[in-house]
XYZ file of N, CA, C and O in Angstrom:
760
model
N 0.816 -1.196 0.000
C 0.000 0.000 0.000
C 0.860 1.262 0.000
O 0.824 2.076 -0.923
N 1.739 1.401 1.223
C 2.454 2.679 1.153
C 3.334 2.724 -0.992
O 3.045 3.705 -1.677
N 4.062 1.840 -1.482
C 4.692 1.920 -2.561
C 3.796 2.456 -3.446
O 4.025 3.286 -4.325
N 2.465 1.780 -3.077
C 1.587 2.428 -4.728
C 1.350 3.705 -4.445
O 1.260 4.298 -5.520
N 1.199 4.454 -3.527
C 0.852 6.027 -3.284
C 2.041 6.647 -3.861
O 1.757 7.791 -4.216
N 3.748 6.229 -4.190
C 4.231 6.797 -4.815
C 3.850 6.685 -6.214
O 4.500 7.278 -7.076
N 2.993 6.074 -6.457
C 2.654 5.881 -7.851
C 1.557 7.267 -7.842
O 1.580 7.978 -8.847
N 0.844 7.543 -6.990
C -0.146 8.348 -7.161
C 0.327 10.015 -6.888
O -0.345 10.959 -7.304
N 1.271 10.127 -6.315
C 1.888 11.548 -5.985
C 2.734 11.445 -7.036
O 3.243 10.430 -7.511
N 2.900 13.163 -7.530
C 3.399 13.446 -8.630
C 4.791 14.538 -8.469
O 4.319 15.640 -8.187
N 5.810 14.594 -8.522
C 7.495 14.996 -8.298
C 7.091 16.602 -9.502
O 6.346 16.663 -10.480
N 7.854 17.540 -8.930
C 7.838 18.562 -9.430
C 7.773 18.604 -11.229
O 7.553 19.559 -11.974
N 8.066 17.125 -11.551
C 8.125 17.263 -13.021
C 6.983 16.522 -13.617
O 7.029 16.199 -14.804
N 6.203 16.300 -13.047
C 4.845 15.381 -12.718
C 4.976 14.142 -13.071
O 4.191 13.623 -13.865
N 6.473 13.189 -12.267
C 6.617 11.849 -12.755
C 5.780 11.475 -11.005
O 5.489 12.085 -9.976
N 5.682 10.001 -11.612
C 5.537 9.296 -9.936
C 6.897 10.014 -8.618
O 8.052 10.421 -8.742
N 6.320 9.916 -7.905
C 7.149 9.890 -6.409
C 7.894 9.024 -6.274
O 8.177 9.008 -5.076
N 8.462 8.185 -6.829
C 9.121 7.041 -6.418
C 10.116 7.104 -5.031
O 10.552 6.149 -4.389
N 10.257 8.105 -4.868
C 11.257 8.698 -3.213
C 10.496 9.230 -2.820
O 10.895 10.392 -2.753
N 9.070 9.127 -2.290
C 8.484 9.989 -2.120
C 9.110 10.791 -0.909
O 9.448 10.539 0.248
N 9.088 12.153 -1.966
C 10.105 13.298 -1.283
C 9.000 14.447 -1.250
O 8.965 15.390 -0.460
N 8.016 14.134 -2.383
C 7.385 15.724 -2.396
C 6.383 15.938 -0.840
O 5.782 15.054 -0.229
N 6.453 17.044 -0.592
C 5.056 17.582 0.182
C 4.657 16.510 0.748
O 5.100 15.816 1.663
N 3.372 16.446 -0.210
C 2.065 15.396 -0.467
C 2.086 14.041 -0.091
O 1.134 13.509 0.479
N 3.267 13.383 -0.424
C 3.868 12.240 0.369
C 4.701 12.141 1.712
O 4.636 11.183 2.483
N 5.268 12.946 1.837
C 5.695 12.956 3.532
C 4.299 13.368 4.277
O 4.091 12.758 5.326
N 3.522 14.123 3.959
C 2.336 14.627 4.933
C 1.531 12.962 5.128
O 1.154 12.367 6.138
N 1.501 12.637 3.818
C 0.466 11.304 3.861
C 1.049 10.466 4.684
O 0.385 9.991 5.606
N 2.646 10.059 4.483
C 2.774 9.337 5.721
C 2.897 9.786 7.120
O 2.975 9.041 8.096
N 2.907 11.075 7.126
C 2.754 11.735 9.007
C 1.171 11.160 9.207
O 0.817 10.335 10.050
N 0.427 11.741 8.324
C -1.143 11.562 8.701
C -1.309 9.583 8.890
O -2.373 9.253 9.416
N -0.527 8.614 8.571
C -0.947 7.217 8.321
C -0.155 7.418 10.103
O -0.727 7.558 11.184
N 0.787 7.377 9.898
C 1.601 6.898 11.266
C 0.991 7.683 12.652
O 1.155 7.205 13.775
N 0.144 9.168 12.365
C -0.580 9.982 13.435
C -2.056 8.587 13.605
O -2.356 8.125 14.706
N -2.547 8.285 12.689
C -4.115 7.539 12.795
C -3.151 5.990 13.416
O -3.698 5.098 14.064
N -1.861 5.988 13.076
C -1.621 4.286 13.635
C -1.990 4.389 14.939
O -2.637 3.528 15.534
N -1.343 6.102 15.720
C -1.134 6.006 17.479
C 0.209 6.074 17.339
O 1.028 5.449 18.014
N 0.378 6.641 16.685
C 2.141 7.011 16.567
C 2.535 8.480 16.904
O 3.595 8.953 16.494
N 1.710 9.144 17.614
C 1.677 10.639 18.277
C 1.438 10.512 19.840
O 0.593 9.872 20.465
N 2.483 11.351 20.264
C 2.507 11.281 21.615
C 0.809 12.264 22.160
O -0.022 12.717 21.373
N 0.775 12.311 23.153
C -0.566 12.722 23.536
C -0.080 14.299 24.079
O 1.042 14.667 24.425
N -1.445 15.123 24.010
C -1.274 16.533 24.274
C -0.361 16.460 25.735
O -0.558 15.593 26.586
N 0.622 17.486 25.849
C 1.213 17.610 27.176
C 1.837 16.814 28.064
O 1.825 16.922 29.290
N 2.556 15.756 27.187
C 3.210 14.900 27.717
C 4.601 14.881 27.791
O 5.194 15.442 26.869
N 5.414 14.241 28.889
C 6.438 14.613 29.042
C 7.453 14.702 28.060
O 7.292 13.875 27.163
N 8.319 15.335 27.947
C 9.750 15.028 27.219
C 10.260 13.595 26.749
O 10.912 13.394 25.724
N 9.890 12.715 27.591
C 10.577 11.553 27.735
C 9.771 10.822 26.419
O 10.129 10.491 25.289
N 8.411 10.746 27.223
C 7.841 10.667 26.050
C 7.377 10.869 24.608
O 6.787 10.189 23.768
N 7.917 12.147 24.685
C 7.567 12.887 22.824
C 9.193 12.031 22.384
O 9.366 11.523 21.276
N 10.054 12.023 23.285
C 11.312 11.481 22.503
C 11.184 10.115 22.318
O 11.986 9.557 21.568
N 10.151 9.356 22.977
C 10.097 7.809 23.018
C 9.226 7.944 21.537
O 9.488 7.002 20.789
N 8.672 8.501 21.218
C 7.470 8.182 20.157
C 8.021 8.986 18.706
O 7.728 8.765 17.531
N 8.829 9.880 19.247
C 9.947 10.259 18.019
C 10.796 9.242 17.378
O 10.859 9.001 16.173
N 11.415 8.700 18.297
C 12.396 7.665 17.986
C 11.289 6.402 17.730
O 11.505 5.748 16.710
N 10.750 6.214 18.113
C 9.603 5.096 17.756
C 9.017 4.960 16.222
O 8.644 3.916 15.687
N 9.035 6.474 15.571
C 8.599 7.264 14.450
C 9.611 6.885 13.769
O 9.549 6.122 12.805
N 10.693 7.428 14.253
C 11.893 6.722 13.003
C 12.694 5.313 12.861
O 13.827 5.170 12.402
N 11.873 4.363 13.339
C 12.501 3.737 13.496
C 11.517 2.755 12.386
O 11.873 2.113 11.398
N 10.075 2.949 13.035
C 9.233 2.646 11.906
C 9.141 3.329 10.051
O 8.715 2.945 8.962
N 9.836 4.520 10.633
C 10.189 5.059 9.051
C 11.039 3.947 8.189
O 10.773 3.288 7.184
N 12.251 4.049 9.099
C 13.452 3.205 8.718
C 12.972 2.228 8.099
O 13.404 1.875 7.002
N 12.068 1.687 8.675
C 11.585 -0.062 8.289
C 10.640 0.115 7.071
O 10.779 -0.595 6.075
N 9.667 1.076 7.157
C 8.915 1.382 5.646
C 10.342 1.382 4.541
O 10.618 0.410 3.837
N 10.988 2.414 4.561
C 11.954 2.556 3.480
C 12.665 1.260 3.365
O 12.469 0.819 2.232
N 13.366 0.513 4.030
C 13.916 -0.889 3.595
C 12.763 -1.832 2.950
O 12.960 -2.419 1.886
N 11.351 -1.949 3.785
C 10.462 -2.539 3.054
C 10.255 -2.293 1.655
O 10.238 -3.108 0.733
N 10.065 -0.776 1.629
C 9.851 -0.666 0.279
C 10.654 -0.731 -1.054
O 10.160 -0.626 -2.176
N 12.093 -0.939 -0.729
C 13.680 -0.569 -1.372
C 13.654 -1.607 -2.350
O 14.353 -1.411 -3.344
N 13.035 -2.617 -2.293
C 13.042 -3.891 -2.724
C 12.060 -3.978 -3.526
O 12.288 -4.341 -4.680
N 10.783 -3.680 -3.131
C 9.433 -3.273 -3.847
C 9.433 -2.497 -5.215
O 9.079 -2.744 -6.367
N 10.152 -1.153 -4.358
C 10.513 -0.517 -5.682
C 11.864 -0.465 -6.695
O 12.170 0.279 -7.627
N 12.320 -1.269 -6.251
C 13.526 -1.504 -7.174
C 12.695 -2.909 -8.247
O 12.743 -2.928 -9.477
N 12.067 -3.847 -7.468
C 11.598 -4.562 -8.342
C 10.869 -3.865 -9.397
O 11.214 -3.910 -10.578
N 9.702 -3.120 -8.895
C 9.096 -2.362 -9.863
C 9.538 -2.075 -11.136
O 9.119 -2.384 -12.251
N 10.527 -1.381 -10.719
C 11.422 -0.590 -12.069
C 11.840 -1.443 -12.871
O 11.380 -1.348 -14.009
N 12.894 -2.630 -12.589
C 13.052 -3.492 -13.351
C 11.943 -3.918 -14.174
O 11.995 -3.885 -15.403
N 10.815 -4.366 -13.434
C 9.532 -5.162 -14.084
C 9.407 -4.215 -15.342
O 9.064 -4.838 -16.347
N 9.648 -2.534 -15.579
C 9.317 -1.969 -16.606
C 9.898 -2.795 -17.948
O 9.282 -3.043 -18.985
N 11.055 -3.085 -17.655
C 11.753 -3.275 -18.857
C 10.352 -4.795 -19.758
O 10.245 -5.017 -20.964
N 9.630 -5.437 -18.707
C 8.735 -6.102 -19.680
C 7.445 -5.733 -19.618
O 6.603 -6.618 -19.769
N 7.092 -4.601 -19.426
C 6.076 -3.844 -19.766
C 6.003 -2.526 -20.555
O 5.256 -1.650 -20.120
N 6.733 -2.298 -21.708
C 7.055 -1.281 -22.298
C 6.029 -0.392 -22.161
O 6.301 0.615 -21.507
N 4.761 -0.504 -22.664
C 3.506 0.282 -22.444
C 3.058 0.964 -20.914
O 2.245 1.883 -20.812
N 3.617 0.451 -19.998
C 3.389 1.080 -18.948
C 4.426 2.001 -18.758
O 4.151 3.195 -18.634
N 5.695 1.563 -18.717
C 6.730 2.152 -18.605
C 6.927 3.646 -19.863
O 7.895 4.394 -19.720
N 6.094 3.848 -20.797
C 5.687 4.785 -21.594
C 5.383 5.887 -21.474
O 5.872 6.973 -21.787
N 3.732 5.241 -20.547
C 2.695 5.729 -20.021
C 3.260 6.625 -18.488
O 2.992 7.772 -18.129
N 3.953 5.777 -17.958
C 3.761 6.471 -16.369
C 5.247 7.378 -16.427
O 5.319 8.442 -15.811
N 6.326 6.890 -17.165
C 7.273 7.466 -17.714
C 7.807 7.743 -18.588
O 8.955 7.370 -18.829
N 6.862 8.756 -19.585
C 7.522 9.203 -20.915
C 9.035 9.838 -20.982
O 9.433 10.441 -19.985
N 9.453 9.781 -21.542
C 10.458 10.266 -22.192
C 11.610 9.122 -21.585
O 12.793 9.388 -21.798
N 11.330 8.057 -20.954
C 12.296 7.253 -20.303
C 12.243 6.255 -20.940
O 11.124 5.772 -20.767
N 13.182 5.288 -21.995
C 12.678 4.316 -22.867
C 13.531 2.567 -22.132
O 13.643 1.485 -22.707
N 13.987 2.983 -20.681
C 14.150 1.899 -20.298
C 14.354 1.719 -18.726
O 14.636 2.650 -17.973
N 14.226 0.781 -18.450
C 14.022 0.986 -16.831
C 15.644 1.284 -16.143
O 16.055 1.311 -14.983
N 16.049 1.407 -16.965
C 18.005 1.993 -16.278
C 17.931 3.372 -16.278
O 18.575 4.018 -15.451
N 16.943 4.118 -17.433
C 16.726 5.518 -17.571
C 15.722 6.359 -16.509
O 15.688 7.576 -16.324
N 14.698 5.015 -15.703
C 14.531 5.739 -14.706
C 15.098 5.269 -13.651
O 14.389 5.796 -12.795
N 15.889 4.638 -13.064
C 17.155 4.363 -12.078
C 17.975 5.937 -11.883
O 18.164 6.747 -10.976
N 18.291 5.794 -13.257
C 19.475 7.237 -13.457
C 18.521 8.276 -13.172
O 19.078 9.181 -12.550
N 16.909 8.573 -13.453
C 16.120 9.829 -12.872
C 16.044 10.035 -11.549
O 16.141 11.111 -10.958
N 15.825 8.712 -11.002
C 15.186 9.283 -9.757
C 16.519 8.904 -8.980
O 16.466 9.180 -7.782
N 17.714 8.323 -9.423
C 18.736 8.434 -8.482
C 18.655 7.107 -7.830
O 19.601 6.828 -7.092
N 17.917 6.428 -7.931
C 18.003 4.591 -7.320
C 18.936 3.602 -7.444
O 19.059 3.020 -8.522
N 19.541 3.354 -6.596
C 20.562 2.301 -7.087
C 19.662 1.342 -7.185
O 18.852 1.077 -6.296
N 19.800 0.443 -8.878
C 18.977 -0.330 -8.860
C 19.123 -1.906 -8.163
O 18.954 -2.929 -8.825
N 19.527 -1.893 -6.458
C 19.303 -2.835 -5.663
C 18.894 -2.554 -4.405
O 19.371 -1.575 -3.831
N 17.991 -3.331 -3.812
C 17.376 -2.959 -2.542
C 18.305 -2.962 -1.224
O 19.326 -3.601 -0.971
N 17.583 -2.022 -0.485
C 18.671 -1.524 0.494
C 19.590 -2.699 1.147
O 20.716 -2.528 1.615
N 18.931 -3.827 1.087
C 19.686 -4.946 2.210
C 20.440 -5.509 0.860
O 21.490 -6.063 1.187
N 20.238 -5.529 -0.413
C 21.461 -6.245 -1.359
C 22.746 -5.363 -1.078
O 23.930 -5.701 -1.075
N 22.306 -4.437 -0.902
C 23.658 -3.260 -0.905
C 24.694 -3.284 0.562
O 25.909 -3.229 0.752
N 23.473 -3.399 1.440
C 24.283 -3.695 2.784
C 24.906 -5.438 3.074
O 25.398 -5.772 4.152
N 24.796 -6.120 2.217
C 25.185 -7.615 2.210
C 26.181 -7.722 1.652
O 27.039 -8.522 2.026
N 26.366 -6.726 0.320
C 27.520 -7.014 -0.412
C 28.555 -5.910 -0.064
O 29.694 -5.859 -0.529
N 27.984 -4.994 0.856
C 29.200 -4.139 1.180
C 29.496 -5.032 2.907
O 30.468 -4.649 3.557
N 28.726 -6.003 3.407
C 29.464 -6.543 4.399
C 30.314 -7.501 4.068
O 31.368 -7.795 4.633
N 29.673 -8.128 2.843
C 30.857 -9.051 2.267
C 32.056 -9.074 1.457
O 32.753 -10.039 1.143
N 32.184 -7.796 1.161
C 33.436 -7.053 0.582
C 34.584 -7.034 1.464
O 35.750 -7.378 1.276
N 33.706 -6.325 2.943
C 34.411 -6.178 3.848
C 35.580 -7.189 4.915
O 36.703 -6.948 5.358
N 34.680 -8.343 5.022
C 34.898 -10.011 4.932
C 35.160 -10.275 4.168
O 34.774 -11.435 4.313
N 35.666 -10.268 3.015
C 36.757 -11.007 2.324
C 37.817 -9.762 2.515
O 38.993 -10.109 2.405
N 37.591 -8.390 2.779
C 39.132 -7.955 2.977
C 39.912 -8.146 3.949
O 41.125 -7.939 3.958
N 39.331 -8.499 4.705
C 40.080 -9.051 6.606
C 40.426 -10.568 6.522
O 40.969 -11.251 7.390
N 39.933 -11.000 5.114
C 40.054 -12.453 5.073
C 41.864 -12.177 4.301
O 43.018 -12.169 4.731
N 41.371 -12.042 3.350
C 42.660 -11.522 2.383
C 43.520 -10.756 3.158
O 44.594 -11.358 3.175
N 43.604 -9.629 3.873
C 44.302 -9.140 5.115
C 44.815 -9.786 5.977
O 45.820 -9.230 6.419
N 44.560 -10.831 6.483
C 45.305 -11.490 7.584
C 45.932 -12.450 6.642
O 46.936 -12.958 7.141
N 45.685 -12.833 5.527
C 46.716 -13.805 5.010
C 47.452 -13.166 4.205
O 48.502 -13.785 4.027
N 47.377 -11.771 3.363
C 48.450 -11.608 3.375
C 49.575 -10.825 4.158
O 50.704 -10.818 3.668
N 49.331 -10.156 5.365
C 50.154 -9.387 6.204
C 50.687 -10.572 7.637
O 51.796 -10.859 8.087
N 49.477 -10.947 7.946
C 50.169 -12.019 8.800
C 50.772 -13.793 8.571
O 51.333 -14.593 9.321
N 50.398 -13.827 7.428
C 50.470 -15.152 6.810
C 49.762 -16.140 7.196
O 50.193 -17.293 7.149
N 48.649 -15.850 7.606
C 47.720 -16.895 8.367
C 46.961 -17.521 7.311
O 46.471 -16.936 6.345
N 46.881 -19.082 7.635
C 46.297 -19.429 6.454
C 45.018 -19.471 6.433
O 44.435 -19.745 7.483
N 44.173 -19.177 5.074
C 42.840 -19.249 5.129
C 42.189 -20.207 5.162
O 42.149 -21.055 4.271
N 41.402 -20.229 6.490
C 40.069 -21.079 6.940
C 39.437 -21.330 6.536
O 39.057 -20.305 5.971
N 38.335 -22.649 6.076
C 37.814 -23.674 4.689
C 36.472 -22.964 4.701
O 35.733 -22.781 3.734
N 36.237 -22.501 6.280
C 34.622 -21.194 6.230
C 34.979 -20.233 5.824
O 34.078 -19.416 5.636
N 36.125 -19.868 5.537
C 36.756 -18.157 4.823
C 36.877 -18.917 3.525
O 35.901 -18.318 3.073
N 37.134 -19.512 2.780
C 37.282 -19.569 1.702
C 36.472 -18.811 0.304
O 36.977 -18.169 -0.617
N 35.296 -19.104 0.515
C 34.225 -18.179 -0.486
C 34.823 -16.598 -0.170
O 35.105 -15.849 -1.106
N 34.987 -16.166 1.334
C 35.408 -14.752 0.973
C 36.583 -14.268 0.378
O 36.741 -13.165 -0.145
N 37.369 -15.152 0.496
C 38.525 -15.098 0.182
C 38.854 -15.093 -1.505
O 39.589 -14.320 -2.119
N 38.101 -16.155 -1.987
C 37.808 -15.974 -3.561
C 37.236 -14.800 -4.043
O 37.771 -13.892 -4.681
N 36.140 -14.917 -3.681
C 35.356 -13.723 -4.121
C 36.538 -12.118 -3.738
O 37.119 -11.356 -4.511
N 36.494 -12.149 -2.751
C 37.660 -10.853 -2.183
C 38.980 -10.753 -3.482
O 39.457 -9.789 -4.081
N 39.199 -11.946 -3.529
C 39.906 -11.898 -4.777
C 39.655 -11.529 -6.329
O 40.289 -10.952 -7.213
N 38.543 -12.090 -6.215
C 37.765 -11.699 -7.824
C 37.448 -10.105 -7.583
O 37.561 -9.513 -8.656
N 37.225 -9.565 -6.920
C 36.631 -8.542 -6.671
C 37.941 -7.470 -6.988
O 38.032 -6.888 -8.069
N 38.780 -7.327 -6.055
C 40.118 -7.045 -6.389
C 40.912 -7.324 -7.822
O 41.498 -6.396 -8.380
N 40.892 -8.716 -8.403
C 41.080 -8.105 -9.830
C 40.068 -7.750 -10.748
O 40.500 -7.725 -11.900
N 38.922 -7.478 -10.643
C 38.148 -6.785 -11.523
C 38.590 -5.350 -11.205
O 38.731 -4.525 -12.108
N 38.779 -5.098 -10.090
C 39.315 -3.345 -9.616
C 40.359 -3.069 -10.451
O 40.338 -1.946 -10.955
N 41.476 -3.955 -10.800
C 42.554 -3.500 -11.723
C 42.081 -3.406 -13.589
O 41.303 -4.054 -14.288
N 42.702 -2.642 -13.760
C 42.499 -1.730 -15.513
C 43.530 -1.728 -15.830
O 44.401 -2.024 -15.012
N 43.918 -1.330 -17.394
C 44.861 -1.038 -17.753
C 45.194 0.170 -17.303
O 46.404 0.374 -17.203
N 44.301 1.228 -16.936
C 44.436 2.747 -16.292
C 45.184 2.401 -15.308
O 46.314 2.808 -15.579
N 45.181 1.725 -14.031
C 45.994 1.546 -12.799
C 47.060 1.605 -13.036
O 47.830 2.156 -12.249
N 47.612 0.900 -14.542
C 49.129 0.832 -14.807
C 49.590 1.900 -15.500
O 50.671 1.783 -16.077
N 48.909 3.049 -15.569
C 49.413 3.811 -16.976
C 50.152 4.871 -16.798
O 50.311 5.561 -17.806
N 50.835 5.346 -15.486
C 52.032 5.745 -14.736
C 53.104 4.923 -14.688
O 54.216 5.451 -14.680
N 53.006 3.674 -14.652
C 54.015 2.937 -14.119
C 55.451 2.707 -15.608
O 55.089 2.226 -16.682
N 56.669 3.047 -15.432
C 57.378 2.543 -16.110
C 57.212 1.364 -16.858
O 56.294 0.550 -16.760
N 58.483 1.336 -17.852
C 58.321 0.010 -18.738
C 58.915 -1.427 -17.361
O 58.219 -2.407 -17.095
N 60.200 -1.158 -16.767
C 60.526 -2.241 -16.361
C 59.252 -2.265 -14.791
O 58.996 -3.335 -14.240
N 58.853 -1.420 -14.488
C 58.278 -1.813 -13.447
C 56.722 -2.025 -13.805
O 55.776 -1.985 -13.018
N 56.696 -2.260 -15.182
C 55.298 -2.376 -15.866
C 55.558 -4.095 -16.597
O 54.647 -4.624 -17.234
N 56.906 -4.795 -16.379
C 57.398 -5.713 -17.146
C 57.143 -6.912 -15.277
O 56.741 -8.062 -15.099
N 57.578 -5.946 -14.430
C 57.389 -7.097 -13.120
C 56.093 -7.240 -12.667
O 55.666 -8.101 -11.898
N 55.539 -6.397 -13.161
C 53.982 -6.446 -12.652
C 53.475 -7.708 -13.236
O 53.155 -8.680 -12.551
N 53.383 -7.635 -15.127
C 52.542 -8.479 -15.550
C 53.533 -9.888 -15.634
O 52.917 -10.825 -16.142
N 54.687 -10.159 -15.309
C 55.498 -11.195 -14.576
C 54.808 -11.915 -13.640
O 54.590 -13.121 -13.757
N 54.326 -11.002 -12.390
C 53.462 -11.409 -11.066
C 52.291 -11.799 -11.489
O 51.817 -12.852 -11.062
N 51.541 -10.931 -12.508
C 50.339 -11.639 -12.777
C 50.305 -12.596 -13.657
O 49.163 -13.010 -13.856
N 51.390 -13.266 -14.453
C 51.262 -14.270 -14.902
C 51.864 -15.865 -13.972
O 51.683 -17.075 -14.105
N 52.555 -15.058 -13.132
C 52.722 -16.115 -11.880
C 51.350 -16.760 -11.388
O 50.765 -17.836 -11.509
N 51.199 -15.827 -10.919
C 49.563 -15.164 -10.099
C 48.354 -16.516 -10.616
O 47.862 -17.505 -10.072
N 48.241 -15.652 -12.366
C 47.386 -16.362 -13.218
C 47.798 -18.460 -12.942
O 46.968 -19.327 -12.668
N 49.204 -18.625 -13.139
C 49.394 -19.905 -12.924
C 49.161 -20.841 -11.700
O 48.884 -22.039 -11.763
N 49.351 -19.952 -10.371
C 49.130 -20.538 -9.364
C 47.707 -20.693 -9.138
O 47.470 -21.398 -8.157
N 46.630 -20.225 -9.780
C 45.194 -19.717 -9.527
C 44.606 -21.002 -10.406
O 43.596 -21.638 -10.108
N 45.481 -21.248 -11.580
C 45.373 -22.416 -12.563
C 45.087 -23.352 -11.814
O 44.048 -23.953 -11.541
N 46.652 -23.440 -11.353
C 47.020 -24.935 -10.833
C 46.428 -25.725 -9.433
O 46.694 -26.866 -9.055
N 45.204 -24.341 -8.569
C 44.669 -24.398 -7.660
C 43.491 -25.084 -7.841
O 43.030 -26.029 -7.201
N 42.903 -24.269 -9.149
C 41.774 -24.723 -9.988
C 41.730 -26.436 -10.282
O 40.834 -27.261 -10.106
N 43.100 -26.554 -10.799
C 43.149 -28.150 -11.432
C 43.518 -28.945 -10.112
O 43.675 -30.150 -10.304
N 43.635 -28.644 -9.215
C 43.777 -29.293 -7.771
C 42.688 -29.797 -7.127
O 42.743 -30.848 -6.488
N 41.241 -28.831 -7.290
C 40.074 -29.064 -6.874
C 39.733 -29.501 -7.766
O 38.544 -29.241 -7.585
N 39.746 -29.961 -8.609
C 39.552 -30.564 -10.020
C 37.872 -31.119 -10.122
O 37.457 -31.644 -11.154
């Protein structure tokens, strides 16, 4: 219910609300969360307007993750509904074009917080083995790969394009080491 009302409020350029940011949509949800009993009562203490404040945002918090997912699906779904995606967003001829409008990363809030915890875990994985030499643990392993894949997709030919010829000659030396030991790891688990 709350997602489709961004469908019904209209953004200074008269697209959907999809953040609902305008006016019309923050009031609507003060007025839903005032009728839940989500307003402290006339003349009540401090303690309390701050208990039901924080109570307020906390239930905010949880609408917006609920919905992060909702509406990220949404958008995608345009790409097989061309006619709607037309209709409710002209001038946008694909659902990446309204990602890039309204500023959405097109993944829901908890994909984003999973893969930035697991970035993080494989760098402490990769970190302790290579600064302390500790070897990696058979439950660290996925981070450790992945931490790895992740890290060479980060390298470009741009990274190297300062670097001298001979110190541009030991690099891709290491990565053809690199490449062989990664081989021969591969054909190990065979």
């Amino acid at each position: 219910m709350v997602f489709e009302t961004a469908l019904l409020f209209k953004n200074a350029d008269g697209l959907p609300d999809l953040r609902r940011e305008t006016y019309a949509a923050r009031q609507w949800m003060t007025s839903l969360l005032d009728a839940a009993g989500l307003v402290a009562p006339p003349r009540s203490p401090l303690e309390v307007r701050e208990a039901v404040k924080k109570e307020r945002q906390s239930l905010l918090q949880s609408v917006r993750e609920a919905i992060s997912p909702v509406r990220v699906e949404y958008v995608r779904a345009l790409g097989g509904r061309p006619d709607e995606l037309a209709a409710t967003f002209p001038e946008m001829a694909t659902p990446d074009d309204v990602f890039a409008y309204y500023k959405i990363i097109p993944k829901a809030q908890r994909e984003v917080r999973s893969a930035n915890y697991q970035r993080r875990a494989a760098q402490q994985v990769l970190g302790a083995a290579m600064f302390n030499g500790d070897p990696i643990q058979p439950a660290d392993c996925r981070r450790a790969v992945d931490g790895l894949h992740t890290l060479a997709e980060a390298l470009s030919p741009a990274s190297f394009a300062e670097l001298d010829r001979d110190s541009l000659d030991g690099l891709r030396e290491t990565l053809r080491e690199t490449a062989a030991v990664l081989l021969d790891l591969d054909n190990k688990l065979g």
